[in-house]
PDB file of C-alpha atoms in Angstrom:
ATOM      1  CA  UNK A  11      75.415  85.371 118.991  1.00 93.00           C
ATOM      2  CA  UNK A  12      77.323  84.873 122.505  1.00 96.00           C
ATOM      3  CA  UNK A  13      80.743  86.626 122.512  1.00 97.00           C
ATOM      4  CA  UNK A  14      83.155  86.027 125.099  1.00 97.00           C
ATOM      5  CA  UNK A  15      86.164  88.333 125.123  1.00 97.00           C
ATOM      6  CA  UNK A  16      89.653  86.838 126.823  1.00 96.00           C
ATOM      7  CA  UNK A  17      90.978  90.110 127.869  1.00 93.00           C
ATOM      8  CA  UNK A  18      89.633  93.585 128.445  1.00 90.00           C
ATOM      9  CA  UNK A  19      92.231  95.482 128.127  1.00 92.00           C
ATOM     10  CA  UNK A  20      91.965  98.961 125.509  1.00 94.00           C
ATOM     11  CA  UNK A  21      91.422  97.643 122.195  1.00 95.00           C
ATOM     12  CA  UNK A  22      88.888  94.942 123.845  1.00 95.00           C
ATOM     13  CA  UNK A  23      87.000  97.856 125.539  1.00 96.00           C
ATOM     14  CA  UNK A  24      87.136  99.610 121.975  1.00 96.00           C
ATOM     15  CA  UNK A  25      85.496  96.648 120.233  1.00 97.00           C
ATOM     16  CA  UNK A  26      82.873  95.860 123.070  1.00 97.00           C
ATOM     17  CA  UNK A  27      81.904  99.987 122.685  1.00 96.00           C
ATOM     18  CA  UNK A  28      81.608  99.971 119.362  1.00 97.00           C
ATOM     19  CA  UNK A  29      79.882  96.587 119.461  1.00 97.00           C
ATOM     20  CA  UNK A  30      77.199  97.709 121.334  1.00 97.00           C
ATOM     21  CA  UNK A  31      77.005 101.376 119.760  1.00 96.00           C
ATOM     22  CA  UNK A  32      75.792  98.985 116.834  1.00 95.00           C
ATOM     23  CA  UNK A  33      73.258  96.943 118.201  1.00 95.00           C
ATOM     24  CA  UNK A  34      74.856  94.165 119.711  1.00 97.00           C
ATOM     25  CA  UNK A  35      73.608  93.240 123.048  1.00 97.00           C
ATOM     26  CA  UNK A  36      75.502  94.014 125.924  1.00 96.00           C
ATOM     27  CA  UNK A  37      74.092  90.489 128.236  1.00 95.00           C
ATOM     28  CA  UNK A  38      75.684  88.716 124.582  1.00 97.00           C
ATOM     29  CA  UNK A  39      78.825  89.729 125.278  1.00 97.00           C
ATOM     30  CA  UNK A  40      81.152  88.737 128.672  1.00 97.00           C
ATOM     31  CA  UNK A  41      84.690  89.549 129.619  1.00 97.00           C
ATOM     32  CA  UNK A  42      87.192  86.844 131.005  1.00 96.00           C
ATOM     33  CA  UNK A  43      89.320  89.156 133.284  1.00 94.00           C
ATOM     34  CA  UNK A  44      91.924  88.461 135.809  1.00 90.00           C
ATOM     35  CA  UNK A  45      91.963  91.328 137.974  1.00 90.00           C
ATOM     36  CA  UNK A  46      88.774  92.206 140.112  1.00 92.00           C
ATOM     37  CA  UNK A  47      88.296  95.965 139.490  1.00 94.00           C
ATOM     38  CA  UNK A  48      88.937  95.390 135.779  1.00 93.00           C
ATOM     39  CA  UNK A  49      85.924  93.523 136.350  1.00 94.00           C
ATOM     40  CA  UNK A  50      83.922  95.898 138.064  1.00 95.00           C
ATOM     41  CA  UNK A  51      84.390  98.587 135.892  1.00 95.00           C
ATOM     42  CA  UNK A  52      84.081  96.464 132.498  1.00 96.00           C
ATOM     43  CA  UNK A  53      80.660  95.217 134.669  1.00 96.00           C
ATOM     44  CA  UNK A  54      79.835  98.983 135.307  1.00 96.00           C
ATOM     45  CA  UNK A  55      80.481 100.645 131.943  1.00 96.00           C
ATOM     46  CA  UNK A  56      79.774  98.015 129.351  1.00 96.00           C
ATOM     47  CA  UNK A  57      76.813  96.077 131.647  1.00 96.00           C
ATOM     48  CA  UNK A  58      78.598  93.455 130.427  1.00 97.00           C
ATOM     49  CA  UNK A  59      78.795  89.917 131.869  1.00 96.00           C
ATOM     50  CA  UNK A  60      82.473  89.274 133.511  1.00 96.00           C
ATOM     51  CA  UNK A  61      84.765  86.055 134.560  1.00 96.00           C
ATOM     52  CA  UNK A  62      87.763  85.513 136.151  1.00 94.00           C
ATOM     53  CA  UNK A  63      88.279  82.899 134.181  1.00 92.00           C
ATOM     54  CA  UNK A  64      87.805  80.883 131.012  1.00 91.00           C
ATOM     55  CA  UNK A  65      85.201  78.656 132.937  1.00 91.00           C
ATOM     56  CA  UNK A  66      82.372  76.641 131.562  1.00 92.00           C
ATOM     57  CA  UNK A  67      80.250  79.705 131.659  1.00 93.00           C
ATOM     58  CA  UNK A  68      82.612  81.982 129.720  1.00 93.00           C
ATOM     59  CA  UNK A  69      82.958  79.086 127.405  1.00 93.00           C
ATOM     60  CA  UNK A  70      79.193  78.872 126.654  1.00 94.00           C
ATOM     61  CA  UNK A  71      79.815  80.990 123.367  1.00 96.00           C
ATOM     62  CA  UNK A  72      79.541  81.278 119.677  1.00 96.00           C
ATOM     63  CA  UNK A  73      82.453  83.476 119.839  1.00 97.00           C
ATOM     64  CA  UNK A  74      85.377  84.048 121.500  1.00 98.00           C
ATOM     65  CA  UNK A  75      87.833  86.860 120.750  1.00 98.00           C
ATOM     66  CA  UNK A  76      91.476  86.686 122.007  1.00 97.00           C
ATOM     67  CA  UNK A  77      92.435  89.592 123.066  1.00 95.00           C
ATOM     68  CA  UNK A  78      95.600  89.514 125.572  1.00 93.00           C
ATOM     69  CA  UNK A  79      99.056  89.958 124.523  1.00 91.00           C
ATOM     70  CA  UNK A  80     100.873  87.618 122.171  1.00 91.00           C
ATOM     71  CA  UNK A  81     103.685  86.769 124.444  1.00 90.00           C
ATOM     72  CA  UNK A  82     100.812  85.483 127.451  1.00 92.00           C
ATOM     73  CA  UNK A  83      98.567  84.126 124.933  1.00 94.00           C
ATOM     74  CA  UNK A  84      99.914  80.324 124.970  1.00 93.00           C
ATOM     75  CA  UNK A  85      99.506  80.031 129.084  1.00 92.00           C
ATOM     76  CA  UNK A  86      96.442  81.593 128.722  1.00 93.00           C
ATOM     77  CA  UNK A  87      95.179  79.375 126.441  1.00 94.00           C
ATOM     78  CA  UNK A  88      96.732  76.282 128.478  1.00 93.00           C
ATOM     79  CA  UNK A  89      93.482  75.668 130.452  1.00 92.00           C
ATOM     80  CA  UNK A  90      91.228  75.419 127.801  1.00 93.00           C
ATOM     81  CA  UNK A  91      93.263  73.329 125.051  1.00 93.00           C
ATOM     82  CA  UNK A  92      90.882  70.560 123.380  1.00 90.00           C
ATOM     83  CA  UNK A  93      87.947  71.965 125.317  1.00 92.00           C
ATOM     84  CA  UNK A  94      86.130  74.194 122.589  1.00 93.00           C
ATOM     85  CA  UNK A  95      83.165  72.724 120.942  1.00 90.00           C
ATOM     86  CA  UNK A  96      83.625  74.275 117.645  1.00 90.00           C
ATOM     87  CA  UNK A  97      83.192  78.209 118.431  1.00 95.00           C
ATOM     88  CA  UNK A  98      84.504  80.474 116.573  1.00 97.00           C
ATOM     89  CA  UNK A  99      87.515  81.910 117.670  1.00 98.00           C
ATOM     90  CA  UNK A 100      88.982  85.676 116.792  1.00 98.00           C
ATOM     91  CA  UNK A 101      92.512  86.707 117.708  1.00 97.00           C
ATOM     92  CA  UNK A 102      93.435  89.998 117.791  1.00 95.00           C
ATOM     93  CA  UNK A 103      97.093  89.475 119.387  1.00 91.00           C
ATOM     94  CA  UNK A 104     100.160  90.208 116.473  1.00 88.00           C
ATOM     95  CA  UNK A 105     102.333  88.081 114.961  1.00 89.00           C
ATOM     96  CA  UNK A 106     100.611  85.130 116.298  1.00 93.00           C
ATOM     97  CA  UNK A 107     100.238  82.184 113.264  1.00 94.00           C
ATOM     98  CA  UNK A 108      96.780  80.283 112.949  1.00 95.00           C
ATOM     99  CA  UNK A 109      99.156  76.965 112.809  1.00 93.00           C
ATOM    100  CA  UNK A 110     100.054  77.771 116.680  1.00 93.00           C
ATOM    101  CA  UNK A 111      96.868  79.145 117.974  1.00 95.00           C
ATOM    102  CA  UNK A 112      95.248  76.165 116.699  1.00 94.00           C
ATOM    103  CA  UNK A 113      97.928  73.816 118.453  1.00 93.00           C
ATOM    104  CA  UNK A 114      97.303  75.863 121.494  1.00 95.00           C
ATOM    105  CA  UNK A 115      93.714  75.817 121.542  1.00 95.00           C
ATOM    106  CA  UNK A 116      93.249  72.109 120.708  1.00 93.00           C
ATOM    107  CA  UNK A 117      95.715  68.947 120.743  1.00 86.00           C
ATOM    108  CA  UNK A 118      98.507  68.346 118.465  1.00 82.00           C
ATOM    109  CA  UNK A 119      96.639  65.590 117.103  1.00 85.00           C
ATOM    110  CA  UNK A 120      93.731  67.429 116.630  1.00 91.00           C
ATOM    111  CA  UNK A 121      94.423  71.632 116.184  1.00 93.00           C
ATOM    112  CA  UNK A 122      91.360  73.915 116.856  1.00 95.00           C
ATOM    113  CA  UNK A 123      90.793  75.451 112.907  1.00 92.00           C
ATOM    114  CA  UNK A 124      87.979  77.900 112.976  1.00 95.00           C
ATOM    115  CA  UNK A 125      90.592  80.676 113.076  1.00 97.00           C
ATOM    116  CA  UNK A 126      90.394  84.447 112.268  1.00 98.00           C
ATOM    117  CA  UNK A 127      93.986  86.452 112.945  1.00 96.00           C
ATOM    118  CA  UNK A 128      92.990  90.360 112.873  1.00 96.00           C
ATOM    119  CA  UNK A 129      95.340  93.229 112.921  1.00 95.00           C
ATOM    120  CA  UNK A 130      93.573  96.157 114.594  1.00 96.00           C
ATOM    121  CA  UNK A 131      95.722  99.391 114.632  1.00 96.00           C
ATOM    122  CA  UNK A 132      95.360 102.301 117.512  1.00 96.00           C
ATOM    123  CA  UNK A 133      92.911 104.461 116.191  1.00 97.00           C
ATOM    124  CA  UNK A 134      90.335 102.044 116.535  1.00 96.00           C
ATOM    125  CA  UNK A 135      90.445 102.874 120.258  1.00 96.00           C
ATOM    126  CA  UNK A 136      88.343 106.410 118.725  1.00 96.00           C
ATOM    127  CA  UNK A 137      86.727 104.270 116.327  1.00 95.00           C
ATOM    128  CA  UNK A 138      88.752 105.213 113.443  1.00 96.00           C
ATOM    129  CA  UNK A 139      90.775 101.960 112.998  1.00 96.00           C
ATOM    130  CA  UNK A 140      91.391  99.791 110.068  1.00 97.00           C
ATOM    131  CA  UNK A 141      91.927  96.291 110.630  1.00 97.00           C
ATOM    132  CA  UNK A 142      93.388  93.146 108.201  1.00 97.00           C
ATOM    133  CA  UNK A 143      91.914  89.900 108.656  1.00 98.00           C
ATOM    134  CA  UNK A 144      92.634  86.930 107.435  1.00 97.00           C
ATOM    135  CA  UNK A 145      90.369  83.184 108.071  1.00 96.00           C
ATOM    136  CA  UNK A 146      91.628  79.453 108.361  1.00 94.00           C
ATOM    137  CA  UNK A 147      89.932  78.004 105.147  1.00 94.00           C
ATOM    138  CA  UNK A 148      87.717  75.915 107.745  1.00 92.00           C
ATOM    139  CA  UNK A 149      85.869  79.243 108.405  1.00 96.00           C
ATOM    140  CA  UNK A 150      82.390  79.692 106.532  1.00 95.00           C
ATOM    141  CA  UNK A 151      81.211  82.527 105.215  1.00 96.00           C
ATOM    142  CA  UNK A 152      78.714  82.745 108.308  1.00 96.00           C
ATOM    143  CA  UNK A 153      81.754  82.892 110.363  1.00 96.00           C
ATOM    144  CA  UNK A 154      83.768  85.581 108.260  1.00 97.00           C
ATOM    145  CA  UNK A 155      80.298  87.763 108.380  1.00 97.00           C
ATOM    146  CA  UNK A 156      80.662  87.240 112.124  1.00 97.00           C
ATOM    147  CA  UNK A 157      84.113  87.984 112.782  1.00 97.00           C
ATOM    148  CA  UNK A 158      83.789  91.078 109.814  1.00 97.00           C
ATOM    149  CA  UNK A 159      80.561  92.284 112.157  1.00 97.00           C
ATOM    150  CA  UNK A 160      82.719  92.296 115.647  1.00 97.00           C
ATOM    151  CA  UNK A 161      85.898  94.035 114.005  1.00 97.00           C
ATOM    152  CA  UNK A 162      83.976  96.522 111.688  1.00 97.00           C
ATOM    153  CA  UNK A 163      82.958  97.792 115.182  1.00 97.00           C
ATOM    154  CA  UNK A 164      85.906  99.870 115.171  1.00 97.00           C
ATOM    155  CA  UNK A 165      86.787 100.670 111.709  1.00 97.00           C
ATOM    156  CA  UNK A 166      86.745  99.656 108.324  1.00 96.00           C
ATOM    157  CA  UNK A 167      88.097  95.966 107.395  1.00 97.00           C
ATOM    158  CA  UNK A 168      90.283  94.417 104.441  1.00 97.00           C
ATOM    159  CA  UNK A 169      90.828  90.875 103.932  1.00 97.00           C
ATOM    160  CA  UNK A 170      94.152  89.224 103.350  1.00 96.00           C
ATOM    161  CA  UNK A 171      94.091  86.682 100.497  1.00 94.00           C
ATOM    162  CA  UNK A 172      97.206  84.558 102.185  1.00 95.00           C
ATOM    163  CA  UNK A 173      98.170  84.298 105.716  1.00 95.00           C
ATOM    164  CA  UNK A 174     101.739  86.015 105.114  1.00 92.00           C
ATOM    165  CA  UNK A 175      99.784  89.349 104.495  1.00 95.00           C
ATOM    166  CA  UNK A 176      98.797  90.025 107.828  1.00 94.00           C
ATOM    167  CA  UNK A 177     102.689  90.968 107.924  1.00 93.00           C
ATOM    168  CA  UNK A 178     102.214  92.855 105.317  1.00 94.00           C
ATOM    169  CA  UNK A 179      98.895  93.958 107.222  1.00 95.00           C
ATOM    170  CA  UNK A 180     100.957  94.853 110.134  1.00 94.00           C
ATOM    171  CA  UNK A 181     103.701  96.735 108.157  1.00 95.00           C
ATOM    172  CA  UNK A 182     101.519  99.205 106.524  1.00 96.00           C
ATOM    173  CA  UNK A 183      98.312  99.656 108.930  1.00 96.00           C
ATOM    174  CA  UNK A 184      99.347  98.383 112.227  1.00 95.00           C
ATOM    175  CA  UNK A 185     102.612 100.252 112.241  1.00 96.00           C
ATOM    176  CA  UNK A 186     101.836 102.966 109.938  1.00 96.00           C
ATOM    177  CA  UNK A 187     100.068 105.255 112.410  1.00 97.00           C
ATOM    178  CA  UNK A 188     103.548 105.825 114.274  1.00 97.00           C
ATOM    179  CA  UNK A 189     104.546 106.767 110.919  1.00 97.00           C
ATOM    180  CA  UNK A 190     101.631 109.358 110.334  1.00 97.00           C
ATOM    181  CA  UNK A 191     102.811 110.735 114.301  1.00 98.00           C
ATOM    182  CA  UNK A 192     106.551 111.091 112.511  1.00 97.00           C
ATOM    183  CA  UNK A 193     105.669 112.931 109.830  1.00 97.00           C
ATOM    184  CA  UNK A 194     103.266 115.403 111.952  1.00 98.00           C
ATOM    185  CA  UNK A 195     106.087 115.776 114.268  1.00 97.00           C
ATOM    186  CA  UNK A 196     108.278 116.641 111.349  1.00 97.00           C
ATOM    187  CA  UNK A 197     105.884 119.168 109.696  1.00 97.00           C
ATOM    188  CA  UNK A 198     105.131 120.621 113.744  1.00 97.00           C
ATOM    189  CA  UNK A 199     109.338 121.250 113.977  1.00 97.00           C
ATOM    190  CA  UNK A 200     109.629 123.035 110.339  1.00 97.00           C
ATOM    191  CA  UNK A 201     106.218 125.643 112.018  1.00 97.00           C
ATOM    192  CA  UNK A 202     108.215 126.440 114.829  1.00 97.00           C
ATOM    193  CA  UNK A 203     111.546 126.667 112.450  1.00 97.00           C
ATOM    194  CA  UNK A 204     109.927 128.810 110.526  1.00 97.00           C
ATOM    195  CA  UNK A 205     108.376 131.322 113.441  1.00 97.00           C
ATOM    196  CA  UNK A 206     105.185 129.663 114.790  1.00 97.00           C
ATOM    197  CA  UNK A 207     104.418 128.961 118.523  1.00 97.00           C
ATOM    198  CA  UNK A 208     104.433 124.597 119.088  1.00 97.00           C
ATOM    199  CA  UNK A 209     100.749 125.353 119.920  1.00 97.00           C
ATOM    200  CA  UNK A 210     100.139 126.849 116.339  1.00 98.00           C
ATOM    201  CA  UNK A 211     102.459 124.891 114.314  1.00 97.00           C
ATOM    202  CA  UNK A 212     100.938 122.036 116.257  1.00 97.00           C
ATOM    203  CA  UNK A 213      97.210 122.759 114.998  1.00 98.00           C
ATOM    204  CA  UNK A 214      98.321 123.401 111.654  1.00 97.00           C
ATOM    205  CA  UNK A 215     100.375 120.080 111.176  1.00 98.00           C
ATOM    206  CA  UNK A 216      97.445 118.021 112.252  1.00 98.00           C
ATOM    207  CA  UNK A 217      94.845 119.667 110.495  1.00 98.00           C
ATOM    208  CA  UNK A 218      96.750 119.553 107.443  1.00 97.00           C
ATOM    209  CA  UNK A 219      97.132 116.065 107.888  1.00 97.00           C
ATOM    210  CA  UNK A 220      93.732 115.630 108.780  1.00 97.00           C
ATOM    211  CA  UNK A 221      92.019 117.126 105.930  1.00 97.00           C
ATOM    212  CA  UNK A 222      94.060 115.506 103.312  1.00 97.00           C
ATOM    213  CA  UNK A 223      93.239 112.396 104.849  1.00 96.00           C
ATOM    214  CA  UNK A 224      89.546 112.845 104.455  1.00 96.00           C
ATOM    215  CA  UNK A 225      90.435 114.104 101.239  1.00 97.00           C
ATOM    216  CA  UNK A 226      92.026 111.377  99.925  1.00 96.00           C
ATOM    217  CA  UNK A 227      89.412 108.960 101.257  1.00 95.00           C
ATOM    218  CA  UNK A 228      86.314 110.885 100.044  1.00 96.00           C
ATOM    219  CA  UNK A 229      87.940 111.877  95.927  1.00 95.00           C
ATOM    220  CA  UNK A 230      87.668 110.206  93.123  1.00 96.00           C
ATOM    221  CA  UNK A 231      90.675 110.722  92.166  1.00 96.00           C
ATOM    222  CA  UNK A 232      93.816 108.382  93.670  1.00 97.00           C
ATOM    223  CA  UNK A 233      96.182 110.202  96.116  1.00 95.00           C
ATOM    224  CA  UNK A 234      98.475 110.571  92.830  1.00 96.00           C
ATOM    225  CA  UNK A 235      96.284 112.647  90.901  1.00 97.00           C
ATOM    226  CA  UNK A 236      95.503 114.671  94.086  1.00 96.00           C
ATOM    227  CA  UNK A 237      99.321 115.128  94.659  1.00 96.00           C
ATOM    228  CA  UNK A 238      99.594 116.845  91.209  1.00 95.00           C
ATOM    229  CA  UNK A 239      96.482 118.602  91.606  1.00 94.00           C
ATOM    230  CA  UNK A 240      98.237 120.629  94.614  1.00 95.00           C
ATOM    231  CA  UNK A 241     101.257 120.861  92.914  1.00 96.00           C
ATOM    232  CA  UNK A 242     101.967 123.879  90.639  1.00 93.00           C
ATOM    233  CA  UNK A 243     105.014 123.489  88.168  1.00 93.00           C
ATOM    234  CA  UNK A 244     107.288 126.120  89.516  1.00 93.00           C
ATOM    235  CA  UNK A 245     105.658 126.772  92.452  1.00 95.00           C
ATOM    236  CA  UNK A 246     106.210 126.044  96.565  1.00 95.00           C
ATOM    237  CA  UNK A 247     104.675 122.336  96.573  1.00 95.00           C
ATOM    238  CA  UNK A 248     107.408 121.458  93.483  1.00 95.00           C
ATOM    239  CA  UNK A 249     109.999 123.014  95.285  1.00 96.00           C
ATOM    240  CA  UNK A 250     109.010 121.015  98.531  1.00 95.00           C
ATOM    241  CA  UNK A 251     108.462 117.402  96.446  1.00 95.00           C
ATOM    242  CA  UNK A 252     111.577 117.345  94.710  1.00 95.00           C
ATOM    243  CA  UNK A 253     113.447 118.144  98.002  1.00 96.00           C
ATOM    244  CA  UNK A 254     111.461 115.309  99.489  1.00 94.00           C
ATOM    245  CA  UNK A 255     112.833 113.266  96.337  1.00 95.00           C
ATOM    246  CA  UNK A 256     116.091 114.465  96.568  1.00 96.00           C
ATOM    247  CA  UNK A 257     116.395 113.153  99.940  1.00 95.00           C
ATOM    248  CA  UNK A 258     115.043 109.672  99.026  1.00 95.00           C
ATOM    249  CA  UNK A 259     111.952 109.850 100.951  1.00 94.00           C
ATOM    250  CA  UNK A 260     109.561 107.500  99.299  1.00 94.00           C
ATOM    251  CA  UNK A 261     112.459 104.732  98.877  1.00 95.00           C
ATOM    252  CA  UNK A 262     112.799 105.184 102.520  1.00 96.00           C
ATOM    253  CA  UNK A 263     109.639 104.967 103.656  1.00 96.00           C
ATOM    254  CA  UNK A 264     108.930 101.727 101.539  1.00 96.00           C
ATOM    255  CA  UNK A 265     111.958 100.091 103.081  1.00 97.00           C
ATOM    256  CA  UNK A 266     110.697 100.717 106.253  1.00 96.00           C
ATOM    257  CA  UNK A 267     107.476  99.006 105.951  1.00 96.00           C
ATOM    258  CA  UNK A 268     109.372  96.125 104.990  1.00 96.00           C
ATOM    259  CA  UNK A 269     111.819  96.034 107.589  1.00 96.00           C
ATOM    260  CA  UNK A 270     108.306  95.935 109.671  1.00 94.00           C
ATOM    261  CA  UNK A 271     106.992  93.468 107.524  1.00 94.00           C
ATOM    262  CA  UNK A 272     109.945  91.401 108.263  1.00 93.00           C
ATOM    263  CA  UNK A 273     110.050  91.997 111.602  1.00 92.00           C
ATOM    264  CA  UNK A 274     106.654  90.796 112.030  1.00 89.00           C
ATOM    265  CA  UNK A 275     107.227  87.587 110.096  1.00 90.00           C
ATOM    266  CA  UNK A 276     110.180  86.961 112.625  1.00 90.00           C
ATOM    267  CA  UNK A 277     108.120  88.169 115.249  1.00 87.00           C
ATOM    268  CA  UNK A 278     105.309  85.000 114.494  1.00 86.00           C
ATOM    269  CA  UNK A 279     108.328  82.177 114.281  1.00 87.00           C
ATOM    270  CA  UNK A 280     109.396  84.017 117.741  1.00 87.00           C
ATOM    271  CA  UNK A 281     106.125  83.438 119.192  1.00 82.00           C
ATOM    272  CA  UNK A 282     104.855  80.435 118.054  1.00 81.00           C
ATOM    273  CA  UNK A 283     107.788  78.013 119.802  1.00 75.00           C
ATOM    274  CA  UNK A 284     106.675  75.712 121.930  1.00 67.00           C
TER     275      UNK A 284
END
């Protein structure tokens, strides 16, 4: 399987790593890159073939993953519209609707279909990611294995049932890490409130978080049973929980995924003028 990445900017670097920590073959795999020492040092870490642009040789894939940013992706893809010969094609830019990319990438009379939108969030940069996809019903199963194989590179996958949830995809996942930061930052200022050096308070916010993580993605038991597991009627973690609910936490932080949700459903109508 030839791959041919448009971009190699972090979260293409991520995926070509990962790629090749899993047995794909680096001379499979080639970078389209504008600037020359991107080039060289894709070319020098990866050994991966590079281009400067989306010529006939970068073109001569089974693959090819769109990875630049949503608001350049339409010029980008100006030079090749109604050229591909059926490949599959994997974009990895937000907000961007398989209706528009496959107007961009083909004709208006004739739209490029074999679509995958991901949603990729940050910590796939360490490997740790989780990423929504979601395929243009044109897309076989050989094709969702494919596109499942690049993107598992980084993380664990889920796949949307309906275009609209990559939104939803975005909301929770693609967002959600800054919301993980928040609360860490939150827990670090109540340490140092309550005596400890930023340092300590620091180490014992993220471990915290850390470990309950793994925790909660390792039990049996949901993250509700685990909540009441750690809490002890009449004890600190009650105390602490209905403070949390007194404030109107949880309400909170469900509106706020859907203010992202919405944001990113905007975001796609934004985008996806012509």
């Amino acid at each position: 399987m030839k791959i041919t990445f448009l971009g190699g900017g972090n979260m293409a670097s991520a995926l070509i790593g990962g790629m090749i920590e899993r047995g794909f073959a680096a001379t499979d795999i080639a970078v389209v890159e504008l600037g020359e020492q991107a080039r060289a040092a894709l070319a020098a870490r990866f050994g991966v073939g590079v281009h400067a642009s989306l010529d006939a040789a970068a073109l001569a894939c089974d693959v090819l993953v769109l990875a630049v940013k949503p608001q350049q992706m339409k010029a980008a893809l100006a030079p090749i519209a109604g050229r591909l010969q059926g490949q599959l094609v994997i974009s990895i830019a937000a907000g961007l609707r398989l209706a528009d990319l496959g107007r961009w990438l083909g004709t208006p009379e004739q739209p490029h279909a074999r679509v995958v939108r991901c949603m990729p969030n940050i910590p796939a940069l360490i490997g740790c990611g989780v990423t929504g996809l979601y395929a243009d019903p044109s897309v076989d199963e050989t094709g969702r294995a494919a596109a499942e194989r690049i993107l598992a590179a980084v993380g664990s996958t889920v796949w949307a049932t309906e275009e609209g949830q990559i939104d939803a995809v975005t909301a929770i996942s693609g967002s959600g890490p800054a919301y993980v930061f928040h609360f860490i930052e939150a827990l670090e200022s109540a340490g140092c409130a309550l005596g400890f050096d930023q340092a300590s308070a620091r180490r014992l916010a993220i471990d915290t978080v850390l470990g309950a993580a793994r925790l909660a993605a390792s039990a049996e038991d949901s993250p509700a049973v685990l909540r009441q597991k750690v809490t002890s009627k009449g004890g600190t973690t009650e105390a602490a929980l209905a403070s949390l609910a007194a404030s109107g936490w949880h309400d909170a932080l469900v509106e706020a995924v859907r203010a992202a949700e919405a944001r990113g459903r905007a975001l796609g109508e934004e985008l996806g003028k012509d």
